[in-house]
Tab-separated table of C-alpha atoms in Angstrom:
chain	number	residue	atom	x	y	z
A	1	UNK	CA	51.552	-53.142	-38.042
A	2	UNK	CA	50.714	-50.189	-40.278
A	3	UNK	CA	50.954	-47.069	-38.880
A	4	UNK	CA	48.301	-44.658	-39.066
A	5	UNK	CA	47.846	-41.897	-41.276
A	6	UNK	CA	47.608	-39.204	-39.272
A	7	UNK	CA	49.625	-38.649	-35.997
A	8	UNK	CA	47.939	-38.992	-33.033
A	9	UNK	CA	48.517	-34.890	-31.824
A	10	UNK	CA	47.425	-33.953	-35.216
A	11	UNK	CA	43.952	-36.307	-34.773
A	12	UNK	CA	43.550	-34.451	-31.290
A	13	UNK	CA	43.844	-30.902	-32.291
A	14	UNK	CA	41.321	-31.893	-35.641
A	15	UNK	CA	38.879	-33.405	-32.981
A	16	UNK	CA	39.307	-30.194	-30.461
A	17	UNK	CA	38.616	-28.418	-33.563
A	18	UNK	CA	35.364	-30.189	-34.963
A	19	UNK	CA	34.349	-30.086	-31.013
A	20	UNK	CA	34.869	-26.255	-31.546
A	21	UNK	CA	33.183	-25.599	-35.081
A	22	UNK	CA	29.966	-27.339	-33.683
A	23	UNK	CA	29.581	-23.924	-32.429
A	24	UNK	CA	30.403	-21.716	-35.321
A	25	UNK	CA	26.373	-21.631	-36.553
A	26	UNK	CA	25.532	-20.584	-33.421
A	27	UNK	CA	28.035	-17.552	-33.229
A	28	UNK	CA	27.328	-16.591	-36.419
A	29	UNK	CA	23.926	-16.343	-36.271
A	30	UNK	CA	24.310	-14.536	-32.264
A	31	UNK	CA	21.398	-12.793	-32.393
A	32	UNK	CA	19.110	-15.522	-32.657
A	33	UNK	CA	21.163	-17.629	-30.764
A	34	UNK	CA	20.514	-15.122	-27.974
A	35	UNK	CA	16.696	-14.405	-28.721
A	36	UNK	CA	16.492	-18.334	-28.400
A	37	UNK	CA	18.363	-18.756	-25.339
A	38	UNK	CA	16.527	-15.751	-23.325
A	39	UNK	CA	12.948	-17.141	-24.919
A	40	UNK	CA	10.787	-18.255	-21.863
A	41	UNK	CA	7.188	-18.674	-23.749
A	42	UNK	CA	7.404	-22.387	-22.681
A	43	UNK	CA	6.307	-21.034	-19.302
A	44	UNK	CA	3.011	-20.136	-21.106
A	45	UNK	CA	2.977	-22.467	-23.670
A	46	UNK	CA	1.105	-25.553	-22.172
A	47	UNK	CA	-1.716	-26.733	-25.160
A	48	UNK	CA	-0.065	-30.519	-24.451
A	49	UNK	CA	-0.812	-30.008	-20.842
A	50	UNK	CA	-3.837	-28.742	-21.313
A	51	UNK	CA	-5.534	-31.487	-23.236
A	52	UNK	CA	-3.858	-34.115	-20.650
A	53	UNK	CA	-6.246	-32.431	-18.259
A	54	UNK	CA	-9.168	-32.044	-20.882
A	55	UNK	CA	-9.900	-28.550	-20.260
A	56	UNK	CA	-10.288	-25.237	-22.132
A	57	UNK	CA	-7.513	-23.666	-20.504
A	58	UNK	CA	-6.068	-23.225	-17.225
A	59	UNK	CA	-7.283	-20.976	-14.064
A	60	UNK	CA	-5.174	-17.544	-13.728
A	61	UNK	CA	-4.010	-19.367	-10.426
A	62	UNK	CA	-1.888	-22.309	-12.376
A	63	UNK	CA	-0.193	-19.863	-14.780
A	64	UNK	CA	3.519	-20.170	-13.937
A	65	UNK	CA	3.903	-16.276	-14.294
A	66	UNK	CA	1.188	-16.001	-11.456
A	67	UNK	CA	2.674	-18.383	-9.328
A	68	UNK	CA	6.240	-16.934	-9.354
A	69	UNK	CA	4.734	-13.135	-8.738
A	70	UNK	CA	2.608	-14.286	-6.293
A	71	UNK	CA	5.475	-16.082	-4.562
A	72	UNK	CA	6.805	-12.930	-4.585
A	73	UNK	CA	4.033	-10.946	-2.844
A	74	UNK	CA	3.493	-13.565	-0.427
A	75	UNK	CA	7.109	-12.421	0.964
A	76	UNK	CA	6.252	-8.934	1.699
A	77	UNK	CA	9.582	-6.781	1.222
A	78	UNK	CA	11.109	-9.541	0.930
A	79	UNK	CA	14.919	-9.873	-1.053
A	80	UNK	CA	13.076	-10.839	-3.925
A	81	UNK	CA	10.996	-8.062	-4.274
A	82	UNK	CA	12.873	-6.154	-7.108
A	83	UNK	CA	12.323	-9.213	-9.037
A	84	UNK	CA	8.847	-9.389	-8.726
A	85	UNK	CA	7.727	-7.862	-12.488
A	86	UNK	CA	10.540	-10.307	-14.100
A	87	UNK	CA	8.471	-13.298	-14.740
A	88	UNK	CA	5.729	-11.122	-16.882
A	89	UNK	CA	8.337	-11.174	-19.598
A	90	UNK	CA	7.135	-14.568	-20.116
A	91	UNK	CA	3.509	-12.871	-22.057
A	92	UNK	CA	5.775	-10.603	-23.551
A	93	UNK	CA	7.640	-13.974	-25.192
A	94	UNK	CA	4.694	-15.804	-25.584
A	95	UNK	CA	3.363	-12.604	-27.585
A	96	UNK	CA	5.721	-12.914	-29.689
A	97	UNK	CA	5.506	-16.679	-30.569
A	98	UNK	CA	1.891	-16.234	-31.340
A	99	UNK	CA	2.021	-13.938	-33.473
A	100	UNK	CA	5.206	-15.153	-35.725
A	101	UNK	CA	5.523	-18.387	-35.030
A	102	UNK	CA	1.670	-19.930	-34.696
A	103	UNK	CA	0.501	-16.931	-36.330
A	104	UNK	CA	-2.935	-17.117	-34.098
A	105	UNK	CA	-4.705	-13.672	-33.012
A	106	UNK	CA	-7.202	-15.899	-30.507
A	107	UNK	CA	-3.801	-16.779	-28.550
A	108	UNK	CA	-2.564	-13.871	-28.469
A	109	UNK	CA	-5.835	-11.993	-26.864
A	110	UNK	CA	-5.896	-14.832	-24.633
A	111	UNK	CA	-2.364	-13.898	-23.484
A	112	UNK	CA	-3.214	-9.807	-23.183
A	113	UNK	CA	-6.799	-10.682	-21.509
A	114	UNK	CA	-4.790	-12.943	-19.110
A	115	UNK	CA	-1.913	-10.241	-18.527
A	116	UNK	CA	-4.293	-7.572	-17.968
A	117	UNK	CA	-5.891	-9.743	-15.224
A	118	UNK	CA	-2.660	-10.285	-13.477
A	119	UNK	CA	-1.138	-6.673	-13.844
A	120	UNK	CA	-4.056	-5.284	-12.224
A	121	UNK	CA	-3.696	-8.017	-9.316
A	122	UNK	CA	-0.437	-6.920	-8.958
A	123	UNK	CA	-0.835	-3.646	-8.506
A	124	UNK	CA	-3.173	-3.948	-6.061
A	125	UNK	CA	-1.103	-6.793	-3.889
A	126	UNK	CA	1.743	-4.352	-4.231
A	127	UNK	CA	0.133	-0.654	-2.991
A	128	UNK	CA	-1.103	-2.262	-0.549
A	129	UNK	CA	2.336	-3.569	1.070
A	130	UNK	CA	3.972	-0.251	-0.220
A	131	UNK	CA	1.492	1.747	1.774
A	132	UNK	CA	1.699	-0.802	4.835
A	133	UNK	CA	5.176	-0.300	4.670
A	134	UNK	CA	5.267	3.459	4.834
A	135	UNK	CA	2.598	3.597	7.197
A	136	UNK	CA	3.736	1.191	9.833
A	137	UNK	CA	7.539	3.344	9.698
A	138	UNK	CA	5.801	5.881	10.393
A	139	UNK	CA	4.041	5.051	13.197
A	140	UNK	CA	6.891	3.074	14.682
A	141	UNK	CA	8.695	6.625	13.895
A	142	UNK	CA	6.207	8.984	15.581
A	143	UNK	CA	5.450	6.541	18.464
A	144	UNK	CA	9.358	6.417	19.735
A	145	UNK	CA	9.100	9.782	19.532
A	146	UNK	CA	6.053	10.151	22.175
A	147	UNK	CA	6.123	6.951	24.044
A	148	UNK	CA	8.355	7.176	26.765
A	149	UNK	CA	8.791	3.816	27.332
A	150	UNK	CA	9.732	2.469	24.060
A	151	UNK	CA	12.251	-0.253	24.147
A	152	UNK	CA	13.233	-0.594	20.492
A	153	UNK	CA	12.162	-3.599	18.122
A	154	UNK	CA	12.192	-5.663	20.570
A	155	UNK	CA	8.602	-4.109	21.912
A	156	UNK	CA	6.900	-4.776	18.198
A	157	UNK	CA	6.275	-7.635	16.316
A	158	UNK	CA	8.112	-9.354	13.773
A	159	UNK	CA	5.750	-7.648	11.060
A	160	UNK	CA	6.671	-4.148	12.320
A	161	UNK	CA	10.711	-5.342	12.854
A	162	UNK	CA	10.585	-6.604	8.514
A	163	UNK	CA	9.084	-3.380	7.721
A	164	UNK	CA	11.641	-1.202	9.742
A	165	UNK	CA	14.788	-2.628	8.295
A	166	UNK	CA	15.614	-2.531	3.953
A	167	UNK	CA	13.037	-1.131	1.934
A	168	UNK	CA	13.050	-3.411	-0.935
A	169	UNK	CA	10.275	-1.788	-2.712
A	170	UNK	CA	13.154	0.769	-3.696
A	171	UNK	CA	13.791	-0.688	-6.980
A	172	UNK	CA	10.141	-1.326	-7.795
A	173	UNK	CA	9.120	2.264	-7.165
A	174	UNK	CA	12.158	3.824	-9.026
A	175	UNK	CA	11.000	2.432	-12.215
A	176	UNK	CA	9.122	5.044	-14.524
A	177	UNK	CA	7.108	2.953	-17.276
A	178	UNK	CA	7.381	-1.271	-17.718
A	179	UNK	CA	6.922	-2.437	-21.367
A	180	UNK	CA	5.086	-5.414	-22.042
A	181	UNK	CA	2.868	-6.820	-25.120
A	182	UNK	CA	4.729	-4.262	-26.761
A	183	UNK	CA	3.116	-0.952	-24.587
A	184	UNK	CA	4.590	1.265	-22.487
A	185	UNK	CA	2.721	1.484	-19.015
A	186	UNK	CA	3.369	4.212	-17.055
A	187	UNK	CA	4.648	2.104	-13.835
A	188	UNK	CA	4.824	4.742	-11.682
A	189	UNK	CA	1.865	6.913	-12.382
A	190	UNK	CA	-0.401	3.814	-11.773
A	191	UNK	CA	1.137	3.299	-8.458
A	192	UNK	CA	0.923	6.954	-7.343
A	193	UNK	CA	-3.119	6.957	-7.798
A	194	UNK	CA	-2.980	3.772	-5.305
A	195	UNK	CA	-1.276	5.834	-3.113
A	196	UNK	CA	-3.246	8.753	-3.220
A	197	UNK	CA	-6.407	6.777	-2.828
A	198	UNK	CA	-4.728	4.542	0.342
A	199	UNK	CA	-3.812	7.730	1.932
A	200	UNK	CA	-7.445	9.258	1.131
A	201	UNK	CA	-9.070	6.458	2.681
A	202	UNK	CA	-7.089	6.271	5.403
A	203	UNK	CA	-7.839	9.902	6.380
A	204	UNK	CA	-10.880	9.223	5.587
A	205	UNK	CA	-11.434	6.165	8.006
A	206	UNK	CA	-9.786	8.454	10.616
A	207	UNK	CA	-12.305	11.391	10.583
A	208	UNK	CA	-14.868	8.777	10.490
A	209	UNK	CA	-13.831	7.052	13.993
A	210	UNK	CA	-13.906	10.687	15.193
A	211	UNK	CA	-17.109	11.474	14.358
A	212	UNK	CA	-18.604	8.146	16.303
A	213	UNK	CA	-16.644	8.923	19.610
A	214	UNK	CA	-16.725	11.605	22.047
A	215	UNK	CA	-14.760	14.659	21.593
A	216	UNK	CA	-11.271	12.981	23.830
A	217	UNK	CA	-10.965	11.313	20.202
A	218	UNK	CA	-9.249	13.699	19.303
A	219	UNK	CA	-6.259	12.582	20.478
A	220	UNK	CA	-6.496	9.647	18.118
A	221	UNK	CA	-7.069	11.651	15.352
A	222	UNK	CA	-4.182	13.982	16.005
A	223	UNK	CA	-1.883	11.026	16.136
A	224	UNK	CA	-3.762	9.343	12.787
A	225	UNK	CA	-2.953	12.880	10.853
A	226	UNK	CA	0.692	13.026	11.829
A	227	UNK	CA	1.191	9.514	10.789
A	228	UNK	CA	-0.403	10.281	7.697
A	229	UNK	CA	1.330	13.194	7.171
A	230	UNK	CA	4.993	11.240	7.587
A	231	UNK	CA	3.542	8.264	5.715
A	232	UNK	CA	2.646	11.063	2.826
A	233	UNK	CA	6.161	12.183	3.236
A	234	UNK	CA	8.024	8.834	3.120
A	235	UNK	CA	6.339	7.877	-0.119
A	236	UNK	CA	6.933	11.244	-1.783
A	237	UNK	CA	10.584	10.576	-1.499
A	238	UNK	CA	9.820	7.550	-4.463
A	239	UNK	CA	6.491	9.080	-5.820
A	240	UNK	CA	7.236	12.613	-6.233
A	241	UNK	CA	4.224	12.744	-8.312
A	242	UNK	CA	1.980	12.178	-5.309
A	243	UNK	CA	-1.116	14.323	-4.624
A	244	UNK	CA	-0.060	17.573	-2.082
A	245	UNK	CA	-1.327	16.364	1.633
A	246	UNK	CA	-3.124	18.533	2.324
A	247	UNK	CA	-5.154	18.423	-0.836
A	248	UNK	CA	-5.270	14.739	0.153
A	249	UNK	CA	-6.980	15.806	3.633
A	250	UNK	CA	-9.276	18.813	1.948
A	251	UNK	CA	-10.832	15.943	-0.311
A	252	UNK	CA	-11.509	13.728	3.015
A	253	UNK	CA	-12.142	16.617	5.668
A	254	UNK	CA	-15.310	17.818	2.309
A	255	UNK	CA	-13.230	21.555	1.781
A	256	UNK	CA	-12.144	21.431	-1.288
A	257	UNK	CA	-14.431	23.923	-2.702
A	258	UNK	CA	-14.079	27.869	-1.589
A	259	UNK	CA	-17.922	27.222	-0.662
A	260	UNK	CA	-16.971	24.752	2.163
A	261	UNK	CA	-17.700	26.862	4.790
A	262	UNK	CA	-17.428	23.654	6.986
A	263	UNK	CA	-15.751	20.687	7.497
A	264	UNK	CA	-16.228	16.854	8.351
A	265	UNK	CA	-13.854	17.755	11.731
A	266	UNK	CA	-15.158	21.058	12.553
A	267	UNK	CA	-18.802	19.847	12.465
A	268	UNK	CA	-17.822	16.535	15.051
A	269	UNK	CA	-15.818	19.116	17.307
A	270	UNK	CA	-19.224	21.215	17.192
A	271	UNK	CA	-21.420	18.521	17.893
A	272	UNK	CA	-19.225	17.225	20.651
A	273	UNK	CA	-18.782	20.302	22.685
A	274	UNK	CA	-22.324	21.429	21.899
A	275	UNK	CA	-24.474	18.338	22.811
A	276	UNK	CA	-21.842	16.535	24.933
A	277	UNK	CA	-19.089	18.455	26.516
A	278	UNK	CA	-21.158	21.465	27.708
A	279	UNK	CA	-23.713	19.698	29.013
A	280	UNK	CA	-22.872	16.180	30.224
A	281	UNK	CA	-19.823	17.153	31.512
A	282	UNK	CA	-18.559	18.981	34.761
A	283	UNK	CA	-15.027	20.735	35.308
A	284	UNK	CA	-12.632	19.942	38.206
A	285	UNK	CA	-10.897	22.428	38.852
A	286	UNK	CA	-8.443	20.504	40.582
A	287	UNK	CA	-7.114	18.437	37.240
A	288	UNK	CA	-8.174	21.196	35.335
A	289	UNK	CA	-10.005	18.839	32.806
A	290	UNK	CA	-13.528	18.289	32.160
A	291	UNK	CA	-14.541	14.724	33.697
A	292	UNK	CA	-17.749	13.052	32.317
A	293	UNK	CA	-19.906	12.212	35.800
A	294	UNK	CA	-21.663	9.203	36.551
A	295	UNK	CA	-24.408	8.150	34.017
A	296	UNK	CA	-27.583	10.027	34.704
A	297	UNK	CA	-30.942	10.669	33.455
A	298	UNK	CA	-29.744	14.130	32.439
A	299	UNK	CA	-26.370	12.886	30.972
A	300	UNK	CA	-27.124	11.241	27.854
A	301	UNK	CA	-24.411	10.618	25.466
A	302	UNK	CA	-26.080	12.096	21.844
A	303	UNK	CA	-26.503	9.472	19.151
A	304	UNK	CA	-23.787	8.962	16.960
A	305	UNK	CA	-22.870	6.957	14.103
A	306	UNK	CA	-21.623	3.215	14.130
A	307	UNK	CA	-17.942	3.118	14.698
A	308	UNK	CA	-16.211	2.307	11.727
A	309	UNK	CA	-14.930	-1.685	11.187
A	310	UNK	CA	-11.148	-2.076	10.870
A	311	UNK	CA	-11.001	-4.529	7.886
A	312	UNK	CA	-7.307	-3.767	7.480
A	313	UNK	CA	-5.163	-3.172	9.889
A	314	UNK	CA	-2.773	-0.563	8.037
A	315	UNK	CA	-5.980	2.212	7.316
A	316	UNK	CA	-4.741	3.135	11.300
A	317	UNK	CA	-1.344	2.718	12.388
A	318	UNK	CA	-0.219	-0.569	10.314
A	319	UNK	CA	-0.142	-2.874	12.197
A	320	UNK	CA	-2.347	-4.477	14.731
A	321	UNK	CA	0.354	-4.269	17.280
A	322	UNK	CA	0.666	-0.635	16.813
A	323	UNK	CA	-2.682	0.369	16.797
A	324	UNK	CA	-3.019	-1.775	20.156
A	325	UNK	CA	0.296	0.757	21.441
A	326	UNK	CA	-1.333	3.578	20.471
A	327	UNK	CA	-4.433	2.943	21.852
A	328	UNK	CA	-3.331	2.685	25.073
A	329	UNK	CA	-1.259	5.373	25.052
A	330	UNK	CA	-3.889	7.690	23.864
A	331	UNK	CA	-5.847	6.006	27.147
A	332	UNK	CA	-3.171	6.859	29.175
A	333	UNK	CA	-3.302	10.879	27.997
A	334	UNK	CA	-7.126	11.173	28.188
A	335	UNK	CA	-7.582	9.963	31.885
A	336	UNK	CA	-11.477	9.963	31.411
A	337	UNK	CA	-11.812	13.217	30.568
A	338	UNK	CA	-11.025	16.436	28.255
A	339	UNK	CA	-8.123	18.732	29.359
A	340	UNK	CA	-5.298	20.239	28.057
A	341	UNK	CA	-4.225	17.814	25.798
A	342	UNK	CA	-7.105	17.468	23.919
A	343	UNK	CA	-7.369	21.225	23.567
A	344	UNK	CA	-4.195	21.681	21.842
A	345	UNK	CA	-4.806	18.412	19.834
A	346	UNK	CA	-8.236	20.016	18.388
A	347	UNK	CA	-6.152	23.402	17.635
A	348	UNK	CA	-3.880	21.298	15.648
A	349	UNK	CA	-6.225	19.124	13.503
A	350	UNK	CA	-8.962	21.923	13.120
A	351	UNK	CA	-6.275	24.644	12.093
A	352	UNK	CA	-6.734	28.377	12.429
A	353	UNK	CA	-9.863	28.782	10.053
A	354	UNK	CA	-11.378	25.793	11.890
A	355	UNK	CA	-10.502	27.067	15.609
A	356	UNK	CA	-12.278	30.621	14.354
A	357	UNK	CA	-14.921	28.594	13.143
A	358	UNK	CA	-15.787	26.461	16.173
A	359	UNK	CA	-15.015	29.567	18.789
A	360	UNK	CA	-17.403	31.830	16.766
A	361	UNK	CA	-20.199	28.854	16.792
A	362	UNK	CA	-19.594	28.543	20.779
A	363	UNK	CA	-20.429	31.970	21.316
A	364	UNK	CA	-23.312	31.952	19.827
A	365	UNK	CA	-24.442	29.018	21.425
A	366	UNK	CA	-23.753	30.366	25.077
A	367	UNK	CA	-25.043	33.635	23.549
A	368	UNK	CA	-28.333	31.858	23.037
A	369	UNK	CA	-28.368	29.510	26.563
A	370	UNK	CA	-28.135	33.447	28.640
A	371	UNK	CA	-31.204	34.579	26.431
């Protein structure tokens, strides 16, 4: 039997090194290797799909980029969170491939118009859980601080538990400016305007319940401006950039001008001692609290406006738990009546200029009941 040329180690270390040179293009040309490997248009690119189904193109809510952010979202501060902008790099790759590969401008504003959709749903998904967040620690913060009877987590639902543990929105709020379709968004900026106008609005949804209730609202609105105030001060540790808080409250309370000789708080606390506490209401001296009597003819409650709907539960106290435990604790304080506690509540929220304000208007008024 002839033997064969080559010996059988030297045919093994040839084939181990074919099996290696098979790679050698790819290594030398590493940079598009890499570009190739890291491409992830595909996600985007569907045309074949799309004349399977015989349609123009697909809805926003099929796009794969959608449907992995929105996974995302659905979470809420969930571990996935600081991954939540890494499936737009998909536009950014399918950009590219429109561009210099098909070379078609039509695709490629189909791919920015498509983007800009999504962004903007993100950012709106997203302040909205980042301000949920911040407001519901908050009020979990404030209210084991007041409620005596506070047992932990254990006394708040899961919701509340989630959004006292890891703040996983960390890594999404540390980042300054995201680039995609080859611009530079300022990231951060965006989300600080939804965060000024979530915190205006929810001032402003708090003034607004004051103004249709009776003056032992207050109360309410004492505890609304403190959690406000923290939530303000949770957020500026990630958004430095964030409006001042009490420019935030001058734009709600309508004094922000050196003309505002009044405010949306100071006129309530008018009308409510003027046409309701003074004369619906009588004063045991006993409790030493004013105690609204039994309805009469002579002790009509003054017309108000509608009490605001709560459409979401976070413009309060976050959660619908917590603005349930709040509620009744602010029941428990009031006792039917105005006393103490509401006097020093209406000191705090109408501040020195306001409490000057409303004590100059009351003397007047009683100036003109003697005459």
């Amino acid at each position: 039997m002839q033997e064969p040329d080559l010996p059988k180690d030297v045919v093994k270390e040839m084939k181990a090194f074919v099996s290696r040179s098979s790679l050698f293009p790819y290594l030398l040309r590493l940079p598009a290797t890499l570009t190739s490997l890291s491409d992830v248009s595909y996600f985007w690119m569907r045309e074949f799909y799309l004349e399977l189904c015989m349609r123009v193109q697909f809805p926003v809510s099929m796009s794969m980029p959608w449907i992995l952010t929105e996974h995302v979202l659905l979470q809420d501060n969930s571990l996935l969170m600081p991954l939540l902008l890494a499936p737009l790099d998909c536009y950014n790759d399918a950009a590219m491939a429109s561009l210099h590969v098909h070379r078609q401008q039509f695709l490629f504003t189909e791919i920015e118009a498509e983007l800009n959709l999504i962004f903007d749903n993100i950012l709106f998904t997203l302040s909205d859980q980042v301000f949920k967040h911040f407001k519901t620690r908050a009020a979990v913060s404030l209210l084991q601080q007041t409620s005596a009877d506070a047992d932990g987590e254990n006394a708040y639902d899961a919701e509340v538990r989630q959004a006292t543990g890891k703040n996983n929105f960390a890594p999404l709020l540390s980042m300054q400016r995201l680039a995609l379709l080859g611009r530079s968004l300022p990231f951060a900026r965006l989300l600080t305007q939804r965060m000024n106008i979530k915190l205006a609005e929810s001032l402003d949804f708090a003034i607004r319940r004051f103004e249709a209730r009776d003056l032992g609202a207050v109360l309410e609105l004492q505890r609304a401006l403190r959690v406000c105030r923290l939530t303000h001060d949770l957020i500026s540790e990630h958004l430095p950039d964030i409006d001042p808080f009490e420019q935030l409250l001058a734009y709600s309370n309508h004094s922000i001008t050196f003309l505002s000789f009044s405010t949306r708080i100071l006129d309530a606390a008018k009308e409510g001692v003027k046409a309701d506490l003074l004369p619906n209401y009588a004063y045991r001296a006993d409790g030493h609290l004013f105690q609204r009597p039994l309805t009469m003819s002579f002790t009509q409650e003054p017309e108000r406006d509608p009490l605001p709907k709560l459409r979401n539960q976070h413009m309060l106290f976050g959660t619908k738990q917590l603005n349930a435990e709040y509620q009744l604790l602010v029941a428990r304080q009031t006792q039917g009546g105005f006393g103490p506690i509401h006097a020093e509540a209406l000191v705090e929220v109408l501040g020195e200029g306001g409490l000057n304000a409303l004590l100059h208007d009351l003397s007047s008024h009683m100036d003109e009941l003697i005459e």
